[in-house]
Amino acid sequence: MKHTDSPIFGSILHGMKLTLSFGILFASTATAQVTNEVSVYVKSGTDVYVTGTMTNTSTGIFTVESDGLLTVGSTLVNNGSMTFNNSASLMRGSAGSDGTGSGTYYVKRQGSNSGSVYNYWSSPMTSFSGVPGNNPYLYDSDESTQTYTDDQPADPGWFSYNGLMTPGKGYIGRGAGLTTFSGNVNNGNVNFPMIYHAYSPGNTAAGTPFNLCGNPYPSAISCASLVAANTDVNGSIYFWDDDLSGGSGYSSTDYAIWNGTGSLGTGSGSAGAPNGYISSGQAFMIRALNGSAVLNFTNAMRVGHFNTQFFKTESADAKLWFSIEGLDYFNQILIGVLEDATDGEDRLYDAVKIRGNSNISLAAIDNGTDYAILAFPPPTEGKIIPLSVLITESGTYRFKANTMENFAGMDVYFVDTQTGEQVLLQEGTEISLQIDPALYEDRFYLNFGQSGMVTGISEESAGLNIYSFGENLYISSLADGNAEFELFDVGGRAIMQMANIGLNRTVHTISLNGISTGIYLAHVKFNGHFYVQKIVRP
């Protein structure tokens, strides 16, 4: 038996029936068993391991305090009362129905007490009736849509419900505070069939591939283990949470996200970022990838404490947490430059954007899709990431590089094509702009590349800005005048020539329609000077 400083202590005996007496807990070998006939209290933070079989008799009252753990390697039979207070965990070794007995398990979970905050619940019991809290709902993926425009006052996929809670399924309810689930706890495999509709962001028709699921066990499970074992689901897990401000700061809620690239929180900076584990009683959103998807939960995914590893524990991968905030609103994205990522959508590393906050939204665009987390391999020539920015109220907003990891040898620039501003980002860099209400999808960009070689960034002293994205090339100048423009491919062949282009601080647009994807050199003669700028036609 492993124990810490607590009222419970004991020793290991072999090959015989053991009995629990008050204040003394014995662990068994695989051939022995432990029997409890009295009241036992496991102190907060204490780990108790029983390697064999354990029986809690009809007179047994077994209580595990917060952050405590009871692990039973073989069969657990409960004919009395077993209580696991908030954050305590139970892990049983045998799979399926292993003789749970005639007693009752009580699993307590702390939800928000606020009547205005929705908790996302999942039951750890084989059968439990009544969704915790007020205004309880279930989520029907067949009825929900893929547009955020109908989320207020309520997405059509939400239905009032307060009946039996299905293991593996998620529900929501306001308030509830400290909740007690009672009955027999789930153990072994739990399979939850998922609903699939083709992913089509913005589609107003009924049907979405996102499902509201939940941890079915009386212990936490590993996000990494869940995703690795279920290849028919996308590897991003979405948690609904409030803004962590206690009602005094950021006024809208949003989704916190975890995947193999990293985590995004819901408050300013990294507040509330998921830690890679799904707590007992916690529901979450996850996306089905095909019509045969079933979310399979197994005992192997369970963790007694939050101490197992993420997908990548030691890595030189570069990561940028980049946000926009203003008027008490906040939104953040995560960009990862990962050796394991591809230029397409990666199941494990890319998380599509769900617009949970109706007042502000920030996303990275790739191949026409909005992402909250976007990963790509280290760029050899440069990488342009357009940003989708939704603002509903006019005001001053700050773009910020909240955290930057492992960007040695790589530069990242923030580009505003409307103002011509181009800013080399370092951790903590802020750019304040007055922004009017609109959805901006071709104004703001992030440029990634080797130090000194970022695509579309001219030397600041030149006063000339040249930048390309999609079908267009953009040029602006701090001075007024006429310019001559030529575009060459890497073989030195002239692709385009233009004369008498009027330049000033207003961005001038040149169409690149019909020009193939590749690397090009832009030559500009302007006010007696000659400039050469490498650009990428994506």
PDB file of C-alpha atoms in Angstrom, residues 325-506:
ATOM      1  CA  GLU A 325      -9.256  42.198 -26.921  1.00  0.00           C
ATOM      2  CA  GLY A 326     -11.145  45.403 -26.288  1.00  0.00           C
ATOM      3  CA  LEU A 327     -14.391  46.733 -24.766  1.00  0.00           C
ATOM      4  CA  ASP A 328     -14.176  43.879 -22.223  1.00  0.00           C
ATOM      5  CA  TYR A 329     -14.192  41.255 -25.007  1.00  0.00           C
ATOM      6  CA  PHE A 330     -11.441  38.729 -25.651  1.00  0.00           C
ATOM      7  CA  ASN A 331     -10.633  36.034 -28.215  1.00  0.00           C
ATOM      8  CA  GLN A 332      -7.472  34.052 -28.820  1.00  0.00           C
ATOM      9  CA  ILE A 333      -5.957  31.635 -31.334  1.00  0.00           C
ATOM     10  CA  LEU A 334      -3.003  29.268 -31.175  1.00  0.00           C
ATOM     11  CA  ILE A 335      -0.621  28.831 -34.119  1.00  0.00           C
ATOM     12  CA  GLY A 336       1.799  25.900 -34.002  1.00  0.00           C
ATOM     13  CA  VAL A 337       4.807  25.346 -36.240  1.00  0.00           C
ATOM     14  CA  LEU A 338       5.190  21.600 -35.728  1.00  0.00           C
ATOM     15  CA  GLU A 339       7.523  19.066 -37.291  1.00  0.00           C
ATOM     16  CA  ASP A 340       4.673  16.512 -37.275  1.00  0.00           C
ATOM     17  CA  ALA A 341       2.078  18.790 -38.875  1.00  0.00           C
ATOM     18  CA  THR A 342       1.138  18.989 -42.552  1.00  0.00           C
ATOM     19  CA  ASP A 343      -0.117  21.827 -44.714  1.00  0.00           C
ATOM     20  CA  GLY A 344      -3.583  20.229 -44.791  1.00  0.00           C
ATOM     21  CA  GLU A 345      -5.994  19.738 -41.897  1.00  0.00           C
ATOM     22  CA  ASP A 346      -4.492  17.457 -39.249  1.00  0.00           C
ATOM     23  CA  ARG A 347      -6.855  15.460 -37.048  1.00  0.00           C
ATOM     24  CA  LEU A 348      -4.592  15.761 -34.039  1.00  0.00           C
ATOM     25  CA  TYR A 349      -3.323  19.323 -34.378  1.00  0.00           C
ATOM     26  CA  ASP A 350      -5.964  21.579 -36.003  1.00  0.00           C
ATOM     27  CA  ALA A 351      -9.139  22.778 -34.269  1.00  0.00           C
ATOM     28  CA  VAL A 352     -11.845  24.463 -36.326  1.00  0.00           C
ATOM     29  CA  LYS A 353     -13.317  27.626 -34.872  1.00  0.00           C
ATOM     30  CA  ILE A 354     -16.650  27.574 -33.075  1.00  0.00           C
ATOM     31  CA  ARG A 355     -17.907  31.113 -32.552  1.00  0.00           C
ATOM     32  CA  GLY A 356     -19.084  30.919 -28.987  1.00  0.00           C
ATOM     33  CA  ASN A 357     -18.657  34.650 -28.348  1.00  0.00           C
ATOM     34  CA  SER A 358     -21.089  36.603 -30.515  1.00  0.00           C
ATOM     35  CA  ASN A 359     -19.380  39.971 -29.918  1.00  0.00           C
ATOM     36  CA  ILE A 360     -15.856  39.166 -31.045  1.00  0.00           C
ATOM     37  CA  SER A 361     -14.113  36.398 -32.928  1.00  0.00           C
ATOM     38  CA  LEU A 362     -10.546  35.733 -34.018  1.00  0.00           C
ATOM     39  CA  ALA A 363      -9.595  32.820 -36.267  1.00  0.00           C
ATOM     40  CA  ALA A 364      -6.760  31.722 -38.543  1.00  0.00           C
ATOM     41  CA  ILE A 365      -7.862  30.983 -42.104  1.00  0.00           C
ATOM     42  CA  ASP A 366      -6.493  28.030 -44.053  1.00  0.00           C
ATOM     43  CA  ASN A 367      -8.005  26.799 -47.321  1.00  0.00           C
ATOM     44  CA  GLY A 368     -11.159  28.776 -46.614  1.00  0.00           C
ATOM     45  CA  THR A 369     -11.733  27.275 -43.150  1.00  0.00           C
ATOM     46  CA  ASP A 370     -11.566  29.171 -39.844  1.00  0.00           C
ATOM     47  CA  TYR A 371      -9.385  27.604 -37.138  1.00  0.00           C
ATOM     48  CA  ALA A 372      -8.988  28.341 -33.440  1.00  0.00           C
ATOM     49  CA  ILE A 373      -5.847  26.179 -33.409  1.00  0.00           C
ATOM     50  CA  LEU A 374      -3.839  25.855 -36.619  1.00  0.00           C
ATOM     51  CA  ALA A 375      -0.607  23.937 -37.116  1.00  0.00           C
ATOM     52  CA  PHE A 376       1.714  23.672 -40.113  1.00  0.00           C
ATOM     53  CA  PRO A 377       5.263  22.396 -40.752  1.00  0.00           C
ATOM     54  CA  PRO A 378       8.260  24.760 -40.524  1.00  0.00           C
ATOM     55  CA  PRO A 379       8.096  26.981 -43.632  1.00  0.00           C
ATOM     56  CA  THR A 380      11.035  26.928 -46.024  1.00  0.00           C
ATOM     57  CA  GLU A 381      10.141  30.086 -47.965  1.00  0.00           C
ATOM     58  CA  GLY A 382       7.486  31.710 -45.817  1.00  0.00           C
ATOM     59  CA  LYS A 383       3.939  31.146 -44.653  1.00  0.00           C
ATOM     60  CA  ILE A 384       1.056  33.622 -44.861  1.00  0.00           C
ATOM     61  CA  ILE A 385      -1.825  33.124 -42.421  1.00  0.00           C
ATOM     62  CA  PRO A 386      -4.839  35.378 -43.057  1.00  0.00           C
ATOM     63  CA  LEU A 387      -6.886  36.233 -39.983  1.00  0.00           C
ATOM     64  CA  SER A 388     -10.657  36.311 -39.683  1.00  0.00           C
ATOM     65  CA  VAL A 389     -11.689  39.104 -37.296  1.00  0.00           C
ATOM     66  CA  LEU A 390     -15.315  39.715 -36.318  1.00  0.00           C
ATOM     67  CA  ILE A 391     -16.152  42.909 -34.429  1.00  0.00           C
ATOM     68  CA  THR A 392     -19.692  43.977 -33.514  1.00  0.00           C
ATOM     69  CA  GLU A 393     -18.906  47.220 -31.630  1.00  0.00           C
ATOM     70  CA  SER A 394     -16.724  50.094 -32.764  1.00  0.00           C
ATOM     71  CA  GLY A 395     -13.775  50.846 -30.506  1.00  0.00           C
ATOM     72  CA  THR A 396     -10.083  50.450 -29.756  1.00  0.00           C
ATOM     73  CA  TYR A 397      -8.883  46.851 -29.913  1.00  0.00           C
ATOM     74  CA  ARG A 398      -5.488  45.399 -29.087  1.00  0.00           C
ATOM     75  CA  PHE A 399      -3.861  42.555 -30.965  1.00  0.00           C
ATOM     76  CA  LYS A 400      -1.316  40.867 -28.731  1.00  0.00           C
ATOM     77  CA  ALA A 401       1.312  38.149 -28.948  1.00  0.00           C
ATOM     78  CA  ASN A 402       0.487  36.678 -25.528  1.00  0.00           C
ATOM     79  CA  THR A 403       3.028  33.875 -25.544  1.00  0.00           C
ATOM     80  CA  MET A 404       5.722  32.862 -28.054  1.00  0.00           C
ATOM     81  CA  GLU A 405       7.681  29.634 -27.645  1.00  0.00           C
ATOM     82  CA  ASN A 406      10.736  28.459 -29.603  1.00  0.00           C
ATOM     83  CA  PHE A 407      10.791  31.134 -32.320  1.00  0.00           C
ATOM     84  CA  ALA A 408      14.585  31.425 -32.459  1.00  0.00           C
ATOM     85  CA  GLY A 409      15.549  31.746 -36.128  1.00  0.00           C
ATOM     86  CA  MET A 410      11.978  32.500 -37.190  1.00  0.00           C
ATOM     87  CA  ASP A 411      10.242  35.856 -37.518  1.00  0.00           C
ATOM     88  CA  VAL A 412       6.523  36.519 -37.258  1.00  0.00           C
ATOM     89  CA  TYR A 413       5.012  39.742 -38.567  1.00  0.00           C
ATOM     90  CA  PHE A 414       1.537  41.136 -38.009  1.00  0.00           C
ATOM     91  CA  VAL A 415       0.288  42.899 -41.156  1.00  0.00           C
ATOM     92  CA  ASP A 416      -2.617  45.332 -41.516  1.00  0.00           C
ATOM     93  CA  THR A 417      -3.140  45.945 -45.235  1.00  0.00           C
ATOM     94  CA  GLN A 418      -5.546  48.817 -44.601  1.00  0.00           C
ATOM     95  CA  THR A 419      -3.075  50.941 -42.642  1.00  0.00           C
ATOM     96  CA  GLY A 420       0.077  49.435 -44.130  1.00  0.00           C
ATOM     97  CA  GLU A 421       1.328  48.641 -40.621  1.00  0.00           C
ATOM     98  CA  GLN A 422       3.747  45.711 -40.369  1.00  0.00           C
ATOM     99  CA  VAL A 423       4.980  44.766 -36.904  1.00  0.00           C
ATOM    100  CA  LEU A 424       7.643  42.227 -35.989  1.00  0.00           C
ATOM    101  CA  LEU A 425       6.158  40.265 -33.092  1.00  0.00           C
ATOM    102  CA  GLN A 426       7.904  39.471 -29.855  1.00  0.00           C
ATOM    103  CA  GLU A 427       6.266  38.006 -26.759  1.00  0.00           C
ATOM    104  CA  GLY A 428       4.070  40.712 -25.261  1.00  0.00           C
ATOM    105  CA  THR A 429       3.933  42.878 -28.412  1.00  0.00           C
ATOM    106  CA  GLU A 430       0.653  44.829 -28.610  1.00  0.00           C
ATOM    107  CA  ILE A 431      -0.867  46.626 -31.618  1.00  0.00           C
ATOM    108  CA  SER A 432      -3.736  49.021 -30.838  1.00  0.00           C
ATOM    109  CA  LEU A 433      -6.161  49.872 -33.643  1.00  0.00           C
ATOM    110  CA  GLN A 434      -9.477  51.655 -33.958  1.00  0.00           C
ATOM    111  CA  ILE A 435     -11.736  49.104 -35.638  1.00  0.00           C
ATOM    112  CA  ASP A 436     -15.277  49.528 -36.939  1.00  0.00           C
ATOM    113  CA  PRO A 437     -17.892  46.735 -36.750  1.00  0.00           C
ATOM    114  CA  ALA A 438     -17.385  44.250 -39.593  1.00  0.00           C
ATOM    115  CA  LEU A 439     -16.169  40.797 -40.524  1.00  0.00           C
ATOM    116  CA  TYR A 440     -12.585  41.240 -41.779  1.00  0.00           C
ATOM    117  CA  GLU A 441     -11.137  38.348 -43.790  1.00  0.00           C
ATOM    118  CA  ASP A 442      -8.655  40.126 -46.104  1.00  0.00           C
ATOM    119  CA  ARG A 443      -7.192  42.861 -43.921  1.00  0.00           C
ATOM    120  CA  PHE A 444      -5.109  41.241 -41.171  1.00  0.00           C
ATOM    121  CA  TYR A 445      -2.376  38.627 -41.670  1.00  0.00           C
ATOM    122  CA  LEU A 446       0.405  36.820 -39.843  1.00  0.00           C
ATOM    123  CA  ASN A 447       3.590  36.174 -41.839  1.00  0.00           C
ATOM    124  CA  PHE A 448       5.946  33.372 -40.728  1.00  0.00           C
ATOM    125  CA  GLY A 449       9.429  32.770 -42.112  1.00  0.00           C
ATOM    126  CA  GLN A 450      13.125  32.413 -41.408  1.00  0.00           C
ATOM    127  CA  SER A 451      14.602  35.433 -39.680  1.00  0.00           C
ATOM    128  CA  GLY A 452      15.087  38.258 -42.158  1.00  0.00           C
ATOM    129  CA  MET A 453      13.255  36.415 -44.939  1.00  0.00           C
ATOM    130  CA  VAL A 454       9.575  36.886 -44.112  1.00  0.00           C
ATOM    131  CA  THR A 455       7.426  37.095 -47.227  1.00  0.00           C
ATOM    132  CA  GLY A 456       5.990  40.468 -48.153  1.00  0.00           C
ATOM    133  CA  ILE A 457       7.888  42.628 -45.646  1.00  0.00           C
ATOM    134  CA  SER A 458      10.087  45.422 -47.016  1.00  0.00           C
ATOM    135  CA  GLU A 459      12.781  47.190 -45.045  1.00  0.00           C
ATOM    136  CA  GLU A 460      11.227  49.822 -42.831  1.00  0.00           C
ATOM    137  CA  SER A 461      13.585  52.503 -44.153  1.00  0.00           C
ATOM    138  CA  ALA A 462      12.308  51.993 -47.687  1.00  0.00           C
ATOM    139  CA  GLY A 463       8.906  53.365 -46.796  1.00  0.00           C
ATOM    140  CA  LEU A 464       7.443  50.953 -49.330  1.00  0.00           C
ATOM    141  CA  ASN A 465       5.201  48.036 -48.378  1.00  0.00           C
ATOM    142  CA  ILE A 466       4.674  45.095 -50.764  1.00  0.00           C
ATOM    143  CA  TYR A 467       2.464  42.233 -49.690  1.00  0.00           C
ATOM    144  CA  SER A 468       0.628  39.392 -51.445  1.00  0.00           C
ATOM    145  CA  PHE A 469      -2.295  37.238 -50.477  1.00  0.00           C
ATOM    146  CA  GLY A 470      -4.582  35.051 -52.534  1.00  0.00           C
ATOM    147  CA  GLU A 471      -5.512  36.663 -55.862  1.00  0.00           C
ATOM    148  CA  ASN A 472      -3.961  40.049 -55.070  1.00  0.00           C
ATOM    149  CA  LEU A 473      -0.711  41.879 -54.456  1.00  0.00           C
ATOM    150  CA  TYR A 474      -0.791  45.019 -52.289  1.00  0.00           C
ATOM    151  CA  ILE A 475       1.569  48.028 -52.447  1.00  0.00           C
ATOM    152  CA  SER A 476       1.578  51.183 -50.365  1.00  0.00           C
ATOM    153  CA  SER A 477       4.085  53.949 -49.649  1.00  0.00           C
ATOM    154  CA  LEU A 478       4.713  56.531 -46.992  1.00  0.00           C
ATOM    155  CA  ALA A 479       5.440  59.018 -49.818  1.00  0.00           C
ATOM    156  CA  ASP A 480       3.359  59.972 -52.851  1.00  0.00           C
ATOM    157  CA  GLY A 481       4.501  59.286 -56.393  1.00  0.00           C
ATOM    158  CA  ASN A 482       4.316  57.122 -59.506  1.00  0.00           C
ATOM    159  CA  ALA A 483       5.953  53.710 -59.706  1.00  0.00           C
ATOM    160  CA  GLU A 484       6.913  51.152 -62.331  1.00  0.00           C
ATOM    161  CA  PHE A 485       6.194  47.546 -61.412  1.00  0.00           C
ATOM    162  CA  GLU A 486       7.510  44.237 -62.775  1.00  0.00           C
ATOM    163  CA  LEU A 487       6.926  40.704 -61.531  1.00  0.00           C
ATOM    164  CA  PHE A 488       9.468  37.929 -62.257  1.00  0.00           C
ATOM    165  CA  ASP A 489       9.392  34.220 -61.566  1.00  0.00           C
ATOM    166  CA  VAL A 490      12.373  32.477 -59.938  1.00  0.00           C
ATOM    167  CA  GLY A 491      13.706  31.674 -63.436  1.00  0.00           C
ATOM    168  CA  GLY A 492      13.973  35.387 -64.217  1.00  0.00           C
ATOM    169  CA  ARG A 493      11.096  35.508 -66.686  1.00  0.00           C
ATOM    170  CA  ALA A 494       8.911  38.614 -66.643  1.00  0.00           C
ATOM    171  CA  ILE A 495       5.337  37.657 -65.702  1.00  0.00           C
ATOM    172  CA  MET A 496       3.778  41.114 -65.423  1.00  0.00           C
ATOM    173  CA  GLN A 497       4.702  44.732 -66.174  1.00  0.00           C
ATOM    174  CA  MET A 498       2.847  47.892 -65.171  1.00  0.00           C
ATOM    175  CA  ALA A 499       3.775  51.597 -65.457  1.00  0.00           C
ATOM    176  CA  ASN A 500       2.602  54.809 -63.797  1.00  0.00           C
ATOM    177  CA  ILE A 501       1.135  53.219 -60.678  1.00  0.00           C
ATOM    178  CA  GLY A 502       0.087  55.969 -58.316  1.00  0.00           C
ATOM    179  CA  LEU A 503       1.324  55.131 -54.816  1.00  0.00           C
ATOM    180  CA  ASN A 504       0.560  56.701 -51.435  1.00  0.00           C
ATOM    181  CA  ARG A 505      -0.464  55.519 -47.965  1.00  0.00           C
ATOM    182  CA  THR A 506      -3.636  53.983 -49.411  1.00  0.00           C
TER     183      THR A 506
END
